């Protein structure tokens, strides 16, 4: 596939197969097209004016542009952004968003895998704390981990993580990446990082 932003040829002749039950890492400097590729597979680039994609992207043999409804695609392909914006609701509701059937035990288990459970428990009202009450005190790393917990809870067969540990200390980074390796059975996990050391921690 090729991707153009107007006259700019951003992705050129990308041709690869991503294996199941593995973590595939795209590692490279800023601006080389890593995040653009992830957003294409999740059809987030549909919303970008002037963006044109030539070629095919197949998910389990189905063309994501013609054979799969975009809403169904995004239920199968979960994405955690580098700079996530949590919803203006409780921490619990942020993690459980889109999974109204989730139990509190499942939400807490997802938070532990994302190394955010202890932080949430320390908040004034724990999981029931409204994020609007925290204002700007919620760090970028804490926002990322809430998003990662939601991805774990949704149990999507394909998970995209765009710089998921860029704002997180090395201890919590190790916990999250080891959780990803535990979770990879039956999944395809795509991870974008600037650093090779990120993958070495998880191995």
Tab-separated table of C-alpha atoms in Angstrom:
chain	number	residue	atom	x	y	z
A	1	UNK	CA	0.000	0.000	0.000
A	2	UNK	CA	0.958	3.642	-0.530
A	3	UNK	CA	-0.324	6.653	1.390
A	4	UNK	CA	-0.393	10.251	0.183
A	5	UNK	CA	-1.191	13.486	2.001
A	6	UNK	CA	-2.098	15.598	-1.009
A	7	UNK	CA	1.071	15.628	-3.133
A	8	UNK	CA	3.257	14.250	-0.326
A	9	UNK	CA	4.015	10.528	-0.636
A	10	UNK	CA	4.197	9.575	3.075
A	11	UNK	CA	4.238	5.753	2.908
A	12	UNK	CA	5.830	4.054	-0.081
A	13	UNK	CA	5.225	0.470	-1.176
A	14	UNK	CA	4.581	-0.956	2.297
A	15	UNK	CA	4.298	-4.720	1.891
A	16	UNK	CA	4.395	-6.907	4.989
A	17	UNK	CA	2.585	-9.666	6.823
A	18	UNK	CA	2.047	-9.347	10.562
A	19	UNK	CA	2.075	-12.679	12.387
A	20	UNK	CA	-0.467	-13.705	14.998
A	21	UNK	CA	0.495	-14.434	18.626
A	22	UNK	CA	3.458	-12.084	18.420
A	23	UNK	CA	4.376	-8.498	19.210
A	24	UNK	CA	5.513	-6.600	16.125
A	25	UNK	CA	7.474	-3.434	16.827
A	26	UNK	CA	7.922	-0.497	14.459
A	27	UNK	CA	11.051	1.293	15.653
A	28	UNK	CA	12.407	4.479	14.138
A	29	UNK	CA	12.809	8.258	14.502
A	30	UNK	CA	9.969	10.741	14.693
A	31	UNK	CA	8.308	11.487	11.371
A	32	UNK	CA	9.258	8.268	9.584
A	33	UNK	CA	5.629	7.076	9.260
A	34	UNK	CA	5.202	4.614	12.162
A	35	UNK	CA	2.056	6.175	13.613
A	36	UNK	CA	0.678	6.899	10.132
A	37	UNK	CA	0.847	3.179	9.339
A	38	UNK	CA	-0.959	2.224	12.561
A	39	UNK	CA	-3.690	4.796	11.958
A	40	UNK	CA	-4.158	3.474	8.419
A	41	UNK	CA	-4.788	-0.066	9.656
A	42	UNK	CA	-7.386	1.301	12.089
A	43	UNK	CA	-8.793	3.672	9.415
A	44	UNK	CA	-8.123	6.727	11.542
A	45	UNK	CA	-6.688	8.384	8.437
A	46	UNK	CA	-10.203	8.347	6.932
A	47	UNK	CA	-10.719	11.583	8.854
A	48	UNK	CA	-7.625	13.337	7.463
A	49	UNK	CA	-8.432	15.719	4.622
A	50	UNK	CA	-6.402	15.046	1.484
A	51	UNK	CA	-5.274	11.597	2.603
A	52	UNK	CA	-5.335	8.905	-0.091
A	53	UNK	CA	-4.455	5.228	0.283
A	54	UNK	CA	-3.693	3.006	-2.702
A	55	UNK	CA	-3.528	-0.751	-2.283
A	56	UNK	CA	-5.022	-3.158	0.226
A	57	UNK	CA	-4.892	-3.797	3.948
A	58	UNK	CA	-6.255	-7.224	4.872
A	59	UNK	CA	-7.395	-8.316	8.321
A	60	UNK	CA	-7.838	-12.092	8.423
A	61	UNK	CA	-8.187	-12.002	4.651
A	62	UNK	CA	-10.809	-9.225	4.589
A	63	UNK	CA	-10.150	-5.871	2.941
A	64	UNK	CA	-10.651	-3.306	5.720
A	65	UNK	CA	-11.772	-0.639	3.241
A	66	UNK	CA	-14.448	-2.701	1.475
A	67	UNK	CA	-15.305	-5.849	3.446
A	68	UNK	CA	-15.470	-4.591	7.054
A	69	UNK	CA	-17.664	-1.853	8.542
A	70	UNK	CA	-15.411	0.761	10.151
A	71	UNK	CA	-17.202	0.500	13.525
A	72	UNK	CA	-16.764	-3.276	13.584
A	73	UNK	CA	-13.149	-2.845	12.551
A	74	UNK	CA	-12.434	-0.619	15.554
A	75	UNK	CA	-14.039	-3.147	17.901
A	76	UNK	CA	-11.572	-5.731	16.617
A	77	UNK	CA	-8.601	-3.358	16.473
A	78	UNK	CA	-7.957	-1.471	19.710
A	79	UNK	CA	-5.643	1.542	19.746
A	80	UNK	CA	-3.829	3.395	22.523
A	81	UNK	CA	-2.522	6.781	21.408
A	82	UNK	CA	0.754	8.361	22.490
A	83	UNK	CA	-1.147	11.307	23.994
A	84	UNK	CA	-4.554	9.928	25.002
A	85	UNK	CA	-7.337	12.224	26.181
A	86	UNK	CA	-9.366	10.483	28.909
A	87	UNK	CA	-13.121	11.002	28.986
A	88	UNK	CA	-14.567	13.486	31.556
A	89	UNK	CA	-15.939	10.724	33.787
A	90	UNK	CA	-14.688	8.498	36.585
A	91	UNK	CA	-11.487	6.493	36.289
A	92	UNK	CA	-13.583	3.320	36.451
A	93	UNK	CA	-15.845	4.451	33.603
A	94	UNK	CA	-12.814	5.448	31.522
A	95	UNK	CA	-11.370	1.958	31.746
A	96	UNK	CA	-14.739	0.225	31.299
A	97	UNK	CA	-15.845	2.504	28.422
A	98	UNK	CA	-17.349	0.364	25.676
A	99	UNK	CA	-17.588	-2.656	27.999
A	100	UNK	CA	-20.749	-2.030	30.064
A	101	UNK	CA	-20.804	-5.715	31.013
A	102	UNK	CA	-17.359	-5.586	32.665
A	103	UNK	CA	-17.203	-6.487	36.352
A	104	UNK	CA	-15.256	-4.445	38.881
A	105	UNK	CA	-12.896	-7.389	39.281
A	106	UNK	CA	-12.145	-7.333	35.540
A	107	UNK	CA	-11.552	-3.565	35.564
A	108	UNK	CA	-9.141	-3.857	38.497
A	109	UNK	CA	-7.323	-6.767	36.848
A	110	UNK	CA	-6.849	-4.694	33.661
A	111	UNK	CA	-5.551	-1.768	35.738
A	112	UNK	CA	-3.008	-4.035	37.467
A	113	UNK	CA	-1.696	-5.246	34.099
A	114	UNK	CA	-1.302	-1.607	33.079
A	115	UNK	CA	0.542	-0.778	36.333
A	116	UNK	CA	-2.040	1.862	37.298
A	117	UNK	CA	-4.070	0.060	40.016
A	118	UNK	CA	-2.088	1.350	43.005
A	119	UNK	CA	-2.198	4.926	41.710
A	120	UNK	CA	-5.980	4.719	41.259
A	121	UNK	CA	-6.413	3.296	44.761
A	122	UNK	CA	-4.489	6.282	46.141
A	123	UNK	CA	-6.934	8.797	44.622
A	124	UNK	CA	-9.499	10.498	46.915
A	125	UNK	CA	-12.350	8.253	45.741
A	126	UNK	CA	-10.330	5.454	44.195
A	127	UNK	CA	-11.841	4.134	40.975
A	128	UNK	CA	-14.857	6.440	41.426
A	129	UNK	CA	-12.697	9.590	41.277
A	130	UNK	CA	-13.826	11.913	38.465
A	131	UNK	CA	-10.970	12.801	36.153
A	132	UNK	CA	-12.384	16.338	35.911
A	133	UNK	CA	-11.584	16.689	39.626
A	134	UNK	CA	-7.903	15.959	38.998
A	135	UNK	CA	-7.457	18.708	36.405
A	136	UNK	CA	-3.901	18.938	35.096
A	137	UNK	CA	-2.495	16.842	37.946
A	138	UNK	CA	-2.866	13.651	35.883
A	139	UNK	CA	0.473	13.052	34.179
A	140	UNK	CA	0.954	11.909	30.595
A	141	UNK	CA	2.111	8.512	31.843
A	142	UNK	CA	-0.963	8.078	34.024
A	143	UNK	CA	-3.221	8.966	31.087
A	144	UNK	CA	-1.393	6.410	28.943
A	145	UNK	CA	-1.791	3.674	31.546
A	146	UNK	CA	-5.532	4.300	31.844
A	147	UNK	CA	-5.770	3.891	28.065
A	148	UNK	CA	-3.659	0.718	28.186
A	149	UNK	CA	-5.911	-0.697	30.927
A	150	UNK	CA	-8.933	-0.090	28.662
A	151	UNK	CA	-7.172	-1.951	25.832
A	152	UNK	CA	-6.465	-4.898	28.117
A	153	UNK	CA	-10.082	-4.964	29.300
A	154	UNK	CA	-11.538	-4.928	25.787
A	155	UNK	CA	-9.472	-7.971	24.864
A	156	UNK	CA	-9.372	-6.987	21.177
A	157	UNK	CA	-7.736	-9.565	18.887
A	158	UNK	CA	-5.541	-6.775	17.483
A	159	UNK	CA	-4.025	-4.083	19.714
A	160	UNK	CA	-2.075	-1.024	18.535
A	161	UNK	CA	0.115	0.843	21.001
A	162	UNK	CA	1.623	4.128	19.806
A	163	UNK	CA	4.602	4.887	22.089
A	164	UNK	CA	2.724	3.291	25.016
A	165	UNK	CA	5.502	3.807	27.547
A	166	UNK	CA	7.066	7.063	26.368
A	167	UNK	CA	5.940	8.939	29.511
A	168	UNK	CA	6.333	6.060	31.976
A	169	UNK	CA	9.208	5.231	34.348
A	170	UNK	CA	11.297	2.122	33.678
A	171	UNK	CA	9.722	-0.008	36.457
A	172	UNK	CA	6.145	0.485	35.243
A	173	UNK	CA	7.310	0.182	31.630
A	174	UNK	CA	8.666	-3.273	32.462
A	175	UNK	CA	5.383	-4.324	34.129
A	176	UNK	CA	3.293	-3.203	31.144
A	177	UNK	CA	5.511	-4.803	28.505
A	178	UNK	CA	5.697	-8.097	30.383
A	179	UNK	CA	1.880	-8.016	30.616
A	180	UNK	CA	1.754	-7.554	26.844
A	181	UNK	CA	3.907	-10.632	26.358
A	182	UNK	CA	1.571	-12.600	28.625
A	183	UNK	CA	-1.468	-11.313	26.703
A	184	UNK	CA	-0.112	-11.923	23.204
A	185	UNK	CA	-1.463	-15.464	22.850
A	186	UNK	CA	-4.283	-15.323	20.298
A	187	UNK	CA	-3.561	-11.654	19.536
A	188	UNK	CA	-1.651	-9.457	17.157
A	189	UNK	CA	0.045	-6.600	18.991
A	190	UNK	CA	1.666	-3.736	17.082
A	191	UNK	CA	3.845	-1.374	19.048
A	192	UNK	CA	5.494	1.854	17.944
A	193	UNK	CA	8.640	2.976	19.743
A	194	UNK	CA	11.651	5.234	19.221
A	195	UNK	CA	13.846	2.860	21.268
A	196	UNK	CA	15.027	-0.698	20.736
A	197	UNK	CA	15.519	-0.908	24.521
A	198	UNK	CA	11.729	-0.816	24.966
A	199	UNK	CA	11.388	-4.259	23.379
A	200	UNK	CA	14.448	-5.606	25.185
A	201	UNK	CA	12.724	-4.943	28.541
A	202	UNK	CA	9.767	-7.126	27.583
A	203	UNK	CA	11.814	-10.005	26.150
